[in-house]
PDB file of C-alpha atoms and ligand atoms in Angstrom:
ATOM      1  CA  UNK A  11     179.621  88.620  56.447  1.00  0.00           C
ATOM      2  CA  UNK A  12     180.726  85.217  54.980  1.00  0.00           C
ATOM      3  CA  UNK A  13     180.251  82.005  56.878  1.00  0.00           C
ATOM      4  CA  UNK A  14     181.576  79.285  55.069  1.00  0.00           C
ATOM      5  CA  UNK A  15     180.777  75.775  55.468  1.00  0.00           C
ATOM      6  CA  UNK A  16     182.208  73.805  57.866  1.00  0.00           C
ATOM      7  CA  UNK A  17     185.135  71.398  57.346  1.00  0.00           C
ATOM      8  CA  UNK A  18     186.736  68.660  58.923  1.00  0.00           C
ATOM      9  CA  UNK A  19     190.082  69.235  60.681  1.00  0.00           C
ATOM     10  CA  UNK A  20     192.393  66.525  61.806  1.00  0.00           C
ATOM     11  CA  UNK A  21     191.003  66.936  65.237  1.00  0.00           C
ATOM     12  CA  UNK A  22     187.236  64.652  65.275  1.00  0.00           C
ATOM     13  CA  UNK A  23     186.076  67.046  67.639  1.00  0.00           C
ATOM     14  CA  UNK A  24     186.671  70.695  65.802  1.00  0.00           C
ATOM     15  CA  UNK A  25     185.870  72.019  63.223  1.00  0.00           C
ATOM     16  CA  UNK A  26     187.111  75.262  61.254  1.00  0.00           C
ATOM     17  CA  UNK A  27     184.185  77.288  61.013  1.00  0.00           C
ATOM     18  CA  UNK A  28     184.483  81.295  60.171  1.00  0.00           C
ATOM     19  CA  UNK A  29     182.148  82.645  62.597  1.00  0.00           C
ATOM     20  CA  UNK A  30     179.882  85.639  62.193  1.00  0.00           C
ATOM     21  CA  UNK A  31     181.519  89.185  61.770  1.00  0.00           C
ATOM     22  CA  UNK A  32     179.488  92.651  62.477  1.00  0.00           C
ATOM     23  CA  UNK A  33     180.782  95.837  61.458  1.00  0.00           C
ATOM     24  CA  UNK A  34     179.304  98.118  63.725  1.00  0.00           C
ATOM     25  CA  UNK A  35     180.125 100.888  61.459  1.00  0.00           C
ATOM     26  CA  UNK A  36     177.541  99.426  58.841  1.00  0.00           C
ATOM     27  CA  UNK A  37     174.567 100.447  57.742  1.00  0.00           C
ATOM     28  CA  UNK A  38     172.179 100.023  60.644  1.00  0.00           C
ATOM     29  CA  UNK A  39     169.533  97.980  59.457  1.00  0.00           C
ATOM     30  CA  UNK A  40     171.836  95.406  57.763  1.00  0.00           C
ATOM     31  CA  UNK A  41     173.936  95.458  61.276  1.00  0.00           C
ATOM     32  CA  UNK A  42     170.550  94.681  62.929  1.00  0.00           C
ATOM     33  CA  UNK A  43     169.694  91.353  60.248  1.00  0.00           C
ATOM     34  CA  UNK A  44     173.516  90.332  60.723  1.00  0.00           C
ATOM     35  CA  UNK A  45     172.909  90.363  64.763  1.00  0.00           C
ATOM     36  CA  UNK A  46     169.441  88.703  64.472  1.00  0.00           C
ATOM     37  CA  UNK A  47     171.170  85.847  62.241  1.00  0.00           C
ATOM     38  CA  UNK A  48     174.123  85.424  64.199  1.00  0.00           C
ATOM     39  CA  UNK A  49     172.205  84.894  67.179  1.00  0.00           C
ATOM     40  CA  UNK A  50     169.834  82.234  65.989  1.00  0.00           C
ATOM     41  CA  UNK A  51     172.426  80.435  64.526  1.00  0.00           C
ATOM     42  CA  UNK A  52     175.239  80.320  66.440  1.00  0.00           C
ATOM     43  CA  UNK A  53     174.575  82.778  69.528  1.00  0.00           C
ATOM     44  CA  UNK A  54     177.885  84.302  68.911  1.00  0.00           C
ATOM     45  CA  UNK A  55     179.587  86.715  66.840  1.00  0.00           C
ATOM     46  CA  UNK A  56     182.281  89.428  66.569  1.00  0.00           C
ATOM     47  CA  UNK A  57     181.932  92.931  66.583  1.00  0.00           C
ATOM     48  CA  UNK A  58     184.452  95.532  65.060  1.00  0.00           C
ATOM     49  CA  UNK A  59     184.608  99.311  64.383  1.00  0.00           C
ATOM     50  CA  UNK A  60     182.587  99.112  67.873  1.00  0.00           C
ATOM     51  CA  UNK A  61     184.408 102.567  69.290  1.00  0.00           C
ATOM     52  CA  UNK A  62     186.021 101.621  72.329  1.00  0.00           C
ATOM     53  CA  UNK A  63     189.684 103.129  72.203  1.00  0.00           C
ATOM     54  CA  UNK A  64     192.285 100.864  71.844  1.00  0.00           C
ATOM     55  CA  UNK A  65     194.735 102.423  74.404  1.00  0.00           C
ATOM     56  CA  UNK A  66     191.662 102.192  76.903  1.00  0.00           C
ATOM     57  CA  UNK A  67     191.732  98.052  76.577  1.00  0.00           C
ATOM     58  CA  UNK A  68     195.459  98.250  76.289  1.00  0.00           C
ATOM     59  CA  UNK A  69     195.568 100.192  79.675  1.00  0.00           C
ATOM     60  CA  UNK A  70     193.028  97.468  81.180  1.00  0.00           C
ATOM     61  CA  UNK A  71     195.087  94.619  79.625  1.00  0.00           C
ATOM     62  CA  UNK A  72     198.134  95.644  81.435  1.00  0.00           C
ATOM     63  CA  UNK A  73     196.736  96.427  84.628  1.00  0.00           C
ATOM     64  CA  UNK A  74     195.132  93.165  84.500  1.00  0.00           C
ATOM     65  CA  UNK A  75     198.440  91.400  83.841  1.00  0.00           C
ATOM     66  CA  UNK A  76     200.150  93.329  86.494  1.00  0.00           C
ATOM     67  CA  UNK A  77     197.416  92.228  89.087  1.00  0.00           C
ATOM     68  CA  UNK A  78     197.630  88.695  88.596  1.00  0.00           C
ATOM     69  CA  UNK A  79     201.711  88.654  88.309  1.00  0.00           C
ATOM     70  CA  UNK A  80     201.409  89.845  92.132  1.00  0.00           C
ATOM     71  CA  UNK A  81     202.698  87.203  94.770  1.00  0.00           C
ATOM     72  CA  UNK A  82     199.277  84.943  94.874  1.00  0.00           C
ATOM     73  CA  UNK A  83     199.446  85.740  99.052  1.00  0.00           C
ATOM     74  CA  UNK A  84     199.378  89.401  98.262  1.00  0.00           C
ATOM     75  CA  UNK A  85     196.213  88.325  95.441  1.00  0.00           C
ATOM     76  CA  UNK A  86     194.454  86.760  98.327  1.00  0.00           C
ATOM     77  CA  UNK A  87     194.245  89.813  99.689  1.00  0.00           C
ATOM     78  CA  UNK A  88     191.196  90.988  98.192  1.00  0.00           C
ATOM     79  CA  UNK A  89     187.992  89.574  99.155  1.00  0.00           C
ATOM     80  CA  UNK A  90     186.736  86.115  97.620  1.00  0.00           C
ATOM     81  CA  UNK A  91     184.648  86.367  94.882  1.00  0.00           C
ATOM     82  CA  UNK A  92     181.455  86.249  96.687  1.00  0.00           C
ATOM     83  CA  UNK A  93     180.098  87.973  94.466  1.00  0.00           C
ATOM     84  CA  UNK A  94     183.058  90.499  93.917  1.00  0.00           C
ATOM     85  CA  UNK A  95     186.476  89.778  94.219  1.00  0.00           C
ATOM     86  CA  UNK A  96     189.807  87.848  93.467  1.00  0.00           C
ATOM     87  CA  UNK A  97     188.989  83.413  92.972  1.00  0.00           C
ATOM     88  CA  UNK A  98     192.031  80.776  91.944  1.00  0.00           C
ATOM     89  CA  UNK A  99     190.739  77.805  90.260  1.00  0.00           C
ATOM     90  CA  UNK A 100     187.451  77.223  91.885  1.00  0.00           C
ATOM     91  CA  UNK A 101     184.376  78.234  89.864  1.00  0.00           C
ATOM     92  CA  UNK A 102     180.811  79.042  91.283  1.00  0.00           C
ATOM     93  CA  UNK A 103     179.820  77.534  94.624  1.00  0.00           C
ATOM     94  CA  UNK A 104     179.212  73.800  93.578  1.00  0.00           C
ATOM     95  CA  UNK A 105     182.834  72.153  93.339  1.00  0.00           C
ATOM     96  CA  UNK A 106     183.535  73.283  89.830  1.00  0.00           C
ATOM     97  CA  UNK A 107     187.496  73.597  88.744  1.00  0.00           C
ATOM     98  CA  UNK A 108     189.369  75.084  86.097  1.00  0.00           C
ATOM     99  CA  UNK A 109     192.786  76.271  85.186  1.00  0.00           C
ATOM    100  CA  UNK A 110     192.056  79.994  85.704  1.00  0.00           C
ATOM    101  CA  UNK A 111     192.454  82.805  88.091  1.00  0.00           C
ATOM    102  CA  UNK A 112     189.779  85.665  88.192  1.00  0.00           C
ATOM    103  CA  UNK A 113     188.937  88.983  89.493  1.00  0.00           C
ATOM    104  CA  UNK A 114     185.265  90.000  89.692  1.00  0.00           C
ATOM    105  CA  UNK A 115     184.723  93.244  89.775  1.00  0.00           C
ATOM    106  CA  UNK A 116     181.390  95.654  90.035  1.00  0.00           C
ATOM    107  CA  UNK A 117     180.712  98.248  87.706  1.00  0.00           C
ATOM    108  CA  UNK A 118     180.872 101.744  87.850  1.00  0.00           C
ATOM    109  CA  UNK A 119     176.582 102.301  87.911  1.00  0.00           C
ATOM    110  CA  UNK A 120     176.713 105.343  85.762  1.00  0.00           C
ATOM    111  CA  UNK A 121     178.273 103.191  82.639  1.00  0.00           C
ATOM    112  CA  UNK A 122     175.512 101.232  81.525  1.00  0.00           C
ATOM    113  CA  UNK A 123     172.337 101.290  82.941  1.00  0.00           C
ATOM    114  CA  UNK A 124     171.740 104.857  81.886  1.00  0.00           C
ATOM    115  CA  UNK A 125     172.036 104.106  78.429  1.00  0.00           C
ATOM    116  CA  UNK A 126     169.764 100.946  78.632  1.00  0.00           C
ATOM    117  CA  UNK A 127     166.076 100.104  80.123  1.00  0.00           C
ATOM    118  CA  UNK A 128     166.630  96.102  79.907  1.00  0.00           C
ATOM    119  CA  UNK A 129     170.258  96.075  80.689  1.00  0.00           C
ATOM    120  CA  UNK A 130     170.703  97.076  85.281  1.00  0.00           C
ATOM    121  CA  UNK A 131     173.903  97.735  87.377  1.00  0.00           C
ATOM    122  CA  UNK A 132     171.833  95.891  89.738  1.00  0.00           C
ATOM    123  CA  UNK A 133     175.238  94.914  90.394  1.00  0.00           C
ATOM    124  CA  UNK A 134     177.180  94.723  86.802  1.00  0.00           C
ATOM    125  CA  UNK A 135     179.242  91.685  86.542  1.00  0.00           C
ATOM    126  CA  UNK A 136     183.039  92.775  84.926  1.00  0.00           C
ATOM    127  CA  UNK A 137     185.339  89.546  84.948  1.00  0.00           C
ATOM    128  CA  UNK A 138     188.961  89.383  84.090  1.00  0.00           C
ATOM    129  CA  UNK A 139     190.321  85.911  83.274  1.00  0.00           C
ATOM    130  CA  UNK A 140     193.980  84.714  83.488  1.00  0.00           C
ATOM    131  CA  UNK A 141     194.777  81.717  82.641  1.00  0.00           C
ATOM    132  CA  UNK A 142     198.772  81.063  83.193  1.00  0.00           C
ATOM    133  CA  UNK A 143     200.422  78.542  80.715  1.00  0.00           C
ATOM    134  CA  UNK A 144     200.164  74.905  81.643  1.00  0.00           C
ATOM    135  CA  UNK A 145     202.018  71.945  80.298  1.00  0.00           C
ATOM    136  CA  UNK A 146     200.042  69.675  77.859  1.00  0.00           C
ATOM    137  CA  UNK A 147     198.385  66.587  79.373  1.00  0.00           C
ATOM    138  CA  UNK A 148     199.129  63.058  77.360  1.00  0.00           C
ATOM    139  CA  UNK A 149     196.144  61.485  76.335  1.00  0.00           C
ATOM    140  CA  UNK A 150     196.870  57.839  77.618  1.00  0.00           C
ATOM    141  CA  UNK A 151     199.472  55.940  79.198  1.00  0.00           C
ATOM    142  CA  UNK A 152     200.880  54.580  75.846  1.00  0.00           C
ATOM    143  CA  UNK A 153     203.593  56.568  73.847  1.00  0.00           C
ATOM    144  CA  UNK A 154     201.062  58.770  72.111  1.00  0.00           C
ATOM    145  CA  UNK A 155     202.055  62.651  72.003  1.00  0.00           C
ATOM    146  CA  UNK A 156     200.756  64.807  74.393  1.00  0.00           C
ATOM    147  CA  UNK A 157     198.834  67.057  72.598  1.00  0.00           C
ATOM    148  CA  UNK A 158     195.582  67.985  75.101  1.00  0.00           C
ATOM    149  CA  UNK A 159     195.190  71.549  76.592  1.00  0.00           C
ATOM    150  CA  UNK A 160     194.055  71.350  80.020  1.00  0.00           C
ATOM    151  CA  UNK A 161     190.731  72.992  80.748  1.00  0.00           C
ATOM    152  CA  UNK A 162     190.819  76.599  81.978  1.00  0.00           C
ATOM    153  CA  UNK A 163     187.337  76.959  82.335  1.00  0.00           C
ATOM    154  CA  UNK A 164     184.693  73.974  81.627  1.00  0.00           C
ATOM    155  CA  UNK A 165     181.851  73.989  79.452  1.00  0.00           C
ATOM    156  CA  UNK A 166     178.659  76.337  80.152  1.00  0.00           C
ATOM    157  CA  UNK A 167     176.486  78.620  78.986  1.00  0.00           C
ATOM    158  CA  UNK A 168     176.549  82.263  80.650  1.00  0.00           C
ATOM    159  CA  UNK A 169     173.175  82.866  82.167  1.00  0.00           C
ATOM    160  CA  UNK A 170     172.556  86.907  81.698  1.00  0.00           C
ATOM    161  CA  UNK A 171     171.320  88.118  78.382  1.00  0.00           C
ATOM    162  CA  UNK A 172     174.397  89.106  76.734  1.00  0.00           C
ATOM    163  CA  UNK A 173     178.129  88.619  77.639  1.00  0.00           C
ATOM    164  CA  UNK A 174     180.866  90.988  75.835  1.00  0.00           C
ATOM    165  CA  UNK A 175     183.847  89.223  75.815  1.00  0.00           C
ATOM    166  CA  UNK A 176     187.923  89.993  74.626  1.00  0.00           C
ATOM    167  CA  UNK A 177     191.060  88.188  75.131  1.00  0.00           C
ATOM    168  CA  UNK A 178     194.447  88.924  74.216  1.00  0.00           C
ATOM    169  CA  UNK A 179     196.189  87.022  71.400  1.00  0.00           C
ATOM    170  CA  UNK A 180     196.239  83.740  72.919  1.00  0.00           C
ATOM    171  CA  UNK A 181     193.777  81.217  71.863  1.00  0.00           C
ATOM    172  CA  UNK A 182     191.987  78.872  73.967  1.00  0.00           C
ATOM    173  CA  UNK A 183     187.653  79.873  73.711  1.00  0.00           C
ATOM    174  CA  UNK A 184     185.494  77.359  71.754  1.00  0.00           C
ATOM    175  CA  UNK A 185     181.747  77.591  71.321  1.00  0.00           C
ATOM    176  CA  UNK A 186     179.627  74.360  71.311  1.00  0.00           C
ATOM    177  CA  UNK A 187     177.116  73.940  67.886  1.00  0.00           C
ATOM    178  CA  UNK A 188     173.899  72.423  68.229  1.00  0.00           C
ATOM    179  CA  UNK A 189     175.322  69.095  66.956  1.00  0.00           C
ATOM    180  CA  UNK A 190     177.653  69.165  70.224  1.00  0.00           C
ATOM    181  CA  UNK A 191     180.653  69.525  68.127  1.00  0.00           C
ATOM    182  CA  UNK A 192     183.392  72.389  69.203  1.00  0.00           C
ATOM    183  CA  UNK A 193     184.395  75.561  67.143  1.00  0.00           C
ATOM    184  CA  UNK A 194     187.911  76.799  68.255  1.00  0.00           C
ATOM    185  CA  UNK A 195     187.526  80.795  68.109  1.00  0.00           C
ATOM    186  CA  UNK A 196     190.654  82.505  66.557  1.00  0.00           C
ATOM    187  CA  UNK A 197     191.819  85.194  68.839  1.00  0.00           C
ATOM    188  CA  UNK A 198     191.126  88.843  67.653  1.00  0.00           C
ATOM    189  CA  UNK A 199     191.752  91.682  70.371  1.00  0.00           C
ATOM    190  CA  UNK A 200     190.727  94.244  68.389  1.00  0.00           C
ATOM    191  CA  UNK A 201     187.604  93.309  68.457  1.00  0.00           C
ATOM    192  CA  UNK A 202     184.513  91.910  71.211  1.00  0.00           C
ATOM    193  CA  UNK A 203     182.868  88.958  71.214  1.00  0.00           C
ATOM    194  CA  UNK A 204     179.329  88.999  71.956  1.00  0.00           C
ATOM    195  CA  UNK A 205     177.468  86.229  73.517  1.00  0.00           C
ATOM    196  CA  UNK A 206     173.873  85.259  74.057  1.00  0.00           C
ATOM    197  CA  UNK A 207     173.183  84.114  77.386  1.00  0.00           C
ATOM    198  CA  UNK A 208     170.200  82.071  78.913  1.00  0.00           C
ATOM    199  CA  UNK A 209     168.099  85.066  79.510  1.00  0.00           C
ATOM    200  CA  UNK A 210     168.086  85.767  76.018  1.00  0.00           C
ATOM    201  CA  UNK A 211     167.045  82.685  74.727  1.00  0.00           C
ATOM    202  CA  UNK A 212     164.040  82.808  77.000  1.00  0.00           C
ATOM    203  CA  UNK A 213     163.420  85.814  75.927  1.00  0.00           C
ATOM    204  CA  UNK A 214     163.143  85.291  72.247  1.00  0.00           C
ATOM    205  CA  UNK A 215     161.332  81.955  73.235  1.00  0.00           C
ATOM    206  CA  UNK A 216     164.148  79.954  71.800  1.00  0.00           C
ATOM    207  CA  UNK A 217     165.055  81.899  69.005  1.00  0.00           C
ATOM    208  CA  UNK A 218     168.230  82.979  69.551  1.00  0.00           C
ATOM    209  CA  UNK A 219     170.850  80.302  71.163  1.00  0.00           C
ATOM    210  CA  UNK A 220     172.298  80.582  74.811  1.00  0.00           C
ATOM    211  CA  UNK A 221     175.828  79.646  73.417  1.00  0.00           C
ATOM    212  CA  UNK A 222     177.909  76.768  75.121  1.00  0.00           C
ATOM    213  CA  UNK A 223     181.578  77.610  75.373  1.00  0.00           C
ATOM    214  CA  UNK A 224     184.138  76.722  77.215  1.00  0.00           C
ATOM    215  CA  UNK A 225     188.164  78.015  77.443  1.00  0.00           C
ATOM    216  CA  UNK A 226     191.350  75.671  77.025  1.00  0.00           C
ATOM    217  CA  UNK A 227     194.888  77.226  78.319  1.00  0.00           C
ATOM    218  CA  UNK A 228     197.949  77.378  76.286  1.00  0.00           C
ATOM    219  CA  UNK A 229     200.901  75.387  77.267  1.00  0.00           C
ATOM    220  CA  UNK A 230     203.360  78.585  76.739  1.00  0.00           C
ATOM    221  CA  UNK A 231     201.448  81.680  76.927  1.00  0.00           C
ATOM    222  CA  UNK A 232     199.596  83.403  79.534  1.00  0.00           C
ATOM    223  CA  UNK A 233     195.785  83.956  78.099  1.00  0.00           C
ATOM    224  CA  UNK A 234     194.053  87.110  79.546  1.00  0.00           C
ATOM    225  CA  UNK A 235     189.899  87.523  78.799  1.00  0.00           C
ATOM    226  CA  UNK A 236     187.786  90.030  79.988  1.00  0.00           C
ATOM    227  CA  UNK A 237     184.240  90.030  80.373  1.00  0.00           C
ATOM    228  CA  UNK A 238     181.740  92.143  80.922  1.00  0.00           C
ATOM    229  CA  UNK A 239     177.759  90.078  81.699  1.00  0.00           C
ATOM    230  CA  UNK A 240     174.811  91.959  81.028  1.00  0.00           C
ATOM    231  CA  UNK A 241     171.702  92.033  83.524  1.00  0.00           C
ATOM    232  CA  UNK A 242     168.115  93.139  83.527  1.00  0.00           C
ATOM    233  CA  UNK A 243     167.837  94.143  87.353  1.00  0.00           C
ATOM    234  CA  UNK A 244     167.029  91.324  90.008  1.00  0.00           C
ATOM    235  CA  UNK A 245     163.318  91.506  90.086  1.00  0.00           C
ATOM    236  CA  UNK A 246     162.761  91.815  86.439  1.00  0.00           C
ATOM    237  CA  UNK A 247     160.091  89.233  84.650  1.00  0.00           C
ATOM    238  CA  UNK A 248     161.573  87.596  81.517  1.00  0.00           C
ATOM    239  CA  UNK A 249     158.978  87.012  79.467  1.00  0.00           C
ATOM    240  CA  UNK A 250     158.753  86.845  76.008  1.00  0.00           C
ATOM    241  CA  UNK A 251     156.750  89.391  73.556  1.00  0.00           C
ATOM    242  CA  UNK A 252     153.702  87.752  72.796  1.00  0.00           C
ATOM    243  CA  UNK A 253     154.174  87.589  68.386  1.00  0.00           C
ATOM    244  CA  UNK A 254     156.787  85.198  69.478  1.00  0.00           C
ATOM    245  CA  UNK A 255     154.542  82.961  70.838  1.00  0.00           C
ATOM    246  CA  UNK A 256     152.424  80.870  67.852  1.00  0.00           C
ATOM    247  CA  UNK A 257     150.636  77.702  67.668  1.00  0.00           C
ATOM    248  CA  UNK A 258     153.407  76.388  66.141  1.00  0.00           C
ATOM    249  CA  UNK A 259     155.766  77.434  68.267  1.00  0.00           C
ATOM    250  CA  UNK A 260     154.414  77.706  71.833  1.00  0.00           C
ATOM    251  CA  UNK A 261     155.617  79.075  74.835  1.00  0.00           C
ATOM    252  CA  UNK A 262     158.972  77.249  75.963  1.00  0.00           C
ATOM    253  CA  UNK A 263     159.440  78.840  79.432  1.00  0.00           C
ATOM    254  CA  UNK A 264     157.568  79.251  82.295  1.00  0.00           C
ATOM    255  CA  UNK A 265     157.759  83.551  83.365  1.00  0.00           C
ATOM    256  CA  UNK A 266     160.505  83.701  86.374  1.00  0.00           C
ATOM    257  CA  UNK A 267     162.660  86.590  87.243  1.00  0.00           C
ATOM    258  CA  UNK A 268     166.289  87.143  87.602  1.00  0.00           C
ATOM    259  CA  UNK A 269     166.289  87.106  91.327  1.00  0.00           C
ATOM    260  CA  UNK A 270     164.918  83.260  90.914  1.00  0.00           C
ATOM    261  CA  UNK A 271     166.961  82.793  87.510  1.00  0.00           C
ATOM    262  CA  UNK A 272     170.207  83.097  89.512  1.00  0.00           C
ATOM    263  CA  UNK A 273     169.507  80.959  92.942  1.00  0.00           C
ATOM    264  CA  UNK A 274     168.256  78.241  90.883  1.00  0.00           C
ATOM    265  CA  UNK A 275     171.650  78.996  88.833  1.00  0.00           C
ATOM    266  CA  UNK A 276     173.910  79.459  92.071  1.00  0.00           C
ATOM    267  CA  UNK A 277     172.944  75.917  92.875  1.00  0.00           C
ATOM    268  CA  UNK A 278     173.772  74.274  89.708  1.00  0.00           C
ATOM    269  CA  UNK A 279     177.030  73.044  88.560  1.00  0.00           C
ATOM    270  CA  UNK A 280     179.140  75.112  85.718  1.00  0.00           C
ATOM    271  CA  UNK A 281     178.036  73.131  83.101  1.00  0.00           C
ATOM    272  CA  UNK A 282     174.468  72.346  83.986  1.00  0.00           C
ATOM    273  CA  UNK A 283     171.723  73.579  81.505  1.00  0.00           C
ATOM    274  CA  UNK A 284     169.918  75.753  83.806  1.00  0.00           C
ATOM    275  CA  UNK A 285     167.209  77.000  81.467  1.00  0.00           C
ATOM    276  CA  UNK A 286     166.111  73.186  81.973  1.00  0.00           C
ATOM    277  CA  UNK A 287     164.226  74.311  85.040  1.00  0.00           C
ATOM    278  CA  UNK A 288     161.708  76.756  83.733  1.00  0.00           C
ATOM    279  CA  UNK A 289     160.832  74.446  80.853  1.00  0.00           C
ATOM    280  CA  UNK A 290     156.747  74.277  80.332  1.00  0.00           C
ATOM    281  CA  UNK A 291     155.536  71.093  81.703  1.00  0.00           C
ATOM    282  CA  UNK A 292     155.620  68.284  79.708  1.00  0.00           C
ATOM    283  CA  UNK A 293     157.937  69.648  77.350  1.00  0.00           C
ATOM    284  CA  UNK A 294     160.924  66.830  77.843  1.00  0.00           C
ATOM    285  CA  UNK A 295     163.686  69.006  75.906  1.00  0.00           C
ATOM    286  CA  UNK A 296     166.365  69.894  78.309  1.00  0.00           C
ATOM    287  CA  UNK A 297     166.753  73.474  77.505  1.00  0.00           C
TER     288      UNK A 297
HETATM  289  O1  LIG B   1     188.090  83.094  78.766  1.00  0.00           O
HETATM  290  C1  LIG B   1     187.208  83.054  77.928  1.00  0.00           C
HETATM  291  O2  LIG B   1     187.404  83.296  76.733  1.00  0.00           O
HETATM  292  C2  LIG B   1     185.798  82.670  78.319  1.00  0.00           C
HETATM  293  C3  LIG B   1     185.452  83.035  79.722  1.00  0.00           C
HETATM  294  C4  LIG B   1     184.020  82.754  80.045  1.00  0.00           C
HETATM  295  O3  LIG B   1     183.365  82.014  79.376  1.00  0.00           O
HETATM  296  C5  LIG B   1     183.372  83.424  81.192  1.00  0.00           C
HETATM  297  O4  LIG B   1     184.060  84.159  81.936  1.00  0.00           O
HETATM  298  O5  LIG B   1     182.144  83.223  81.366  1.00  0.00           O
HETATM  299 FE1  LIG B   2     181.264  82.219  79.786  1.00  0.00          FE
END
């Protein structure tokens, strides 16, 4: 894995960073120290050689496309998104709006939880993401270019422990350093994306980084992600494993489970730092 060191592009606001790379085909214990790293520093990284056939996400891909090319009426057809079903624009419950179409779907309960004691179907979150081209806004009133993408889906963090995430060749997904300043992510659909969510950073006591990201659409190409959120089941205690926990580094959270986790979440805006909420008292950080 190289990450080289970041450098200004035109843009103020990016910067061209190469972000982590894990062969899952490695050797295991240097696949484990690449994760570890990747997740403290950036809460992000790609994974290749990770075994899922390409025909099968080809198949998906195309069915997705073919779902959301479907007269919007016909779309509405399937329930609202509450919690499983077909949403236009609006996000969450709390006003939140975005350039994007999505399907929410449950997964089948034999998939995952079998293999996993931390991860539940308790349900199993699988989203599908289009975002159709949209024109470019202009930036002022004056004769500058217009050169913005408009926002397909705002800024947040994703509050389960890990997101998987692929999109086709279109860009548009940039992750948020700590310094505030955005990464663009070059599109790779051959490979996932793997993102830690709020759970996990509680977890780990603040270890590993509940990425901020956020997903700009393309003003001539349709941009498809799919993503598939990762759960411990709803009464489940995150808590952190006690050598994380030193004098010098005390407890950040308070213990809540994922039941609580997601009302408190559910009332929050997109973008709100949720994690905020179960900070120990008198700890004025906001996540
Ligand atoms: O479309 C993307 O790449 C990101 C979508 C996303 O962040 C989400 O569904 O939580
Ligand atoms: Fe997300």
């Amino acid at each position: 894995m190289v990450v080289a060191s970041p450098t200004k592009l035109h843009s103020e606001e990016h910067l061209a960073i190469e972000l982590p790379t894990v062969d899952l085909s490695g050797d295991r214990s240097m696949v484990s120290n690449l994760i570890v790293k990747a997740c403290e520093e950036y809460g992000f990284f790609k994974v290749k050689n990770h075994g899922v056939p390409h025909d099968i996400i080809a198949q998906m891909e195309k069915e997705s496309f073919n779902f959301f090319a479907k007269p919007f009426d016909e779309k509405q057809k399937v329930e609202p998104a509450k919690p499983f079903g077909y949403g236009c624009k609006n996000i969450g419950f709390n006003g939140d709006m975005g350039e994007v179409e999505y399907l929410l779907l449950n997964i089948n309960p034999l998939s995952i939880a079998e293999r996993s004691k931390t991860i539940s179907n308790d349900p199993a979150k699988f989203r599908l993401n289009h975002y159709p081209p949209m024109p470019l806004l202009c930036k002022d009133e004056d004769s500058s270019p217009c050169n913005q993408n408009k926002v397909g889906f705002g800024e947040h963090s994703d509050p389960q422990i890990l997101t998987i995430l692929r999109s086709n060749d279109v860009g548009g997904l940039q992750i948020s350093l700590n310094d505030g300043a955005w990464v663009p992510v070059t599109p790779d659909p051959a490979t996932f994306w793997v993102n830690v969510g709020d759970l996990l950073q509680a977890m780990t006591n603040g270890r590993f980084v509940s990425v901020r990201h956020k997903a700009l659409t393309n003003s001539s190409k349709s941009r498809m992600s799919m993503a598939y959120f990762a759960g411990p089941p709803p009464n489940a205690r995150i808590t952190v494993p006690p050598e994380m926990i030193t004098p010098t580094k005390p407890a950040l959270y308070k213990p809540f489970t994922w039941a609580e986790f997601k009302k408190a979440a559910y009332a929050m805006r997109l973008g709100d730092r949720r994690l905020g909420l179960f900070r120990m008292e008198g700890d004025e950080q906001v996540a």
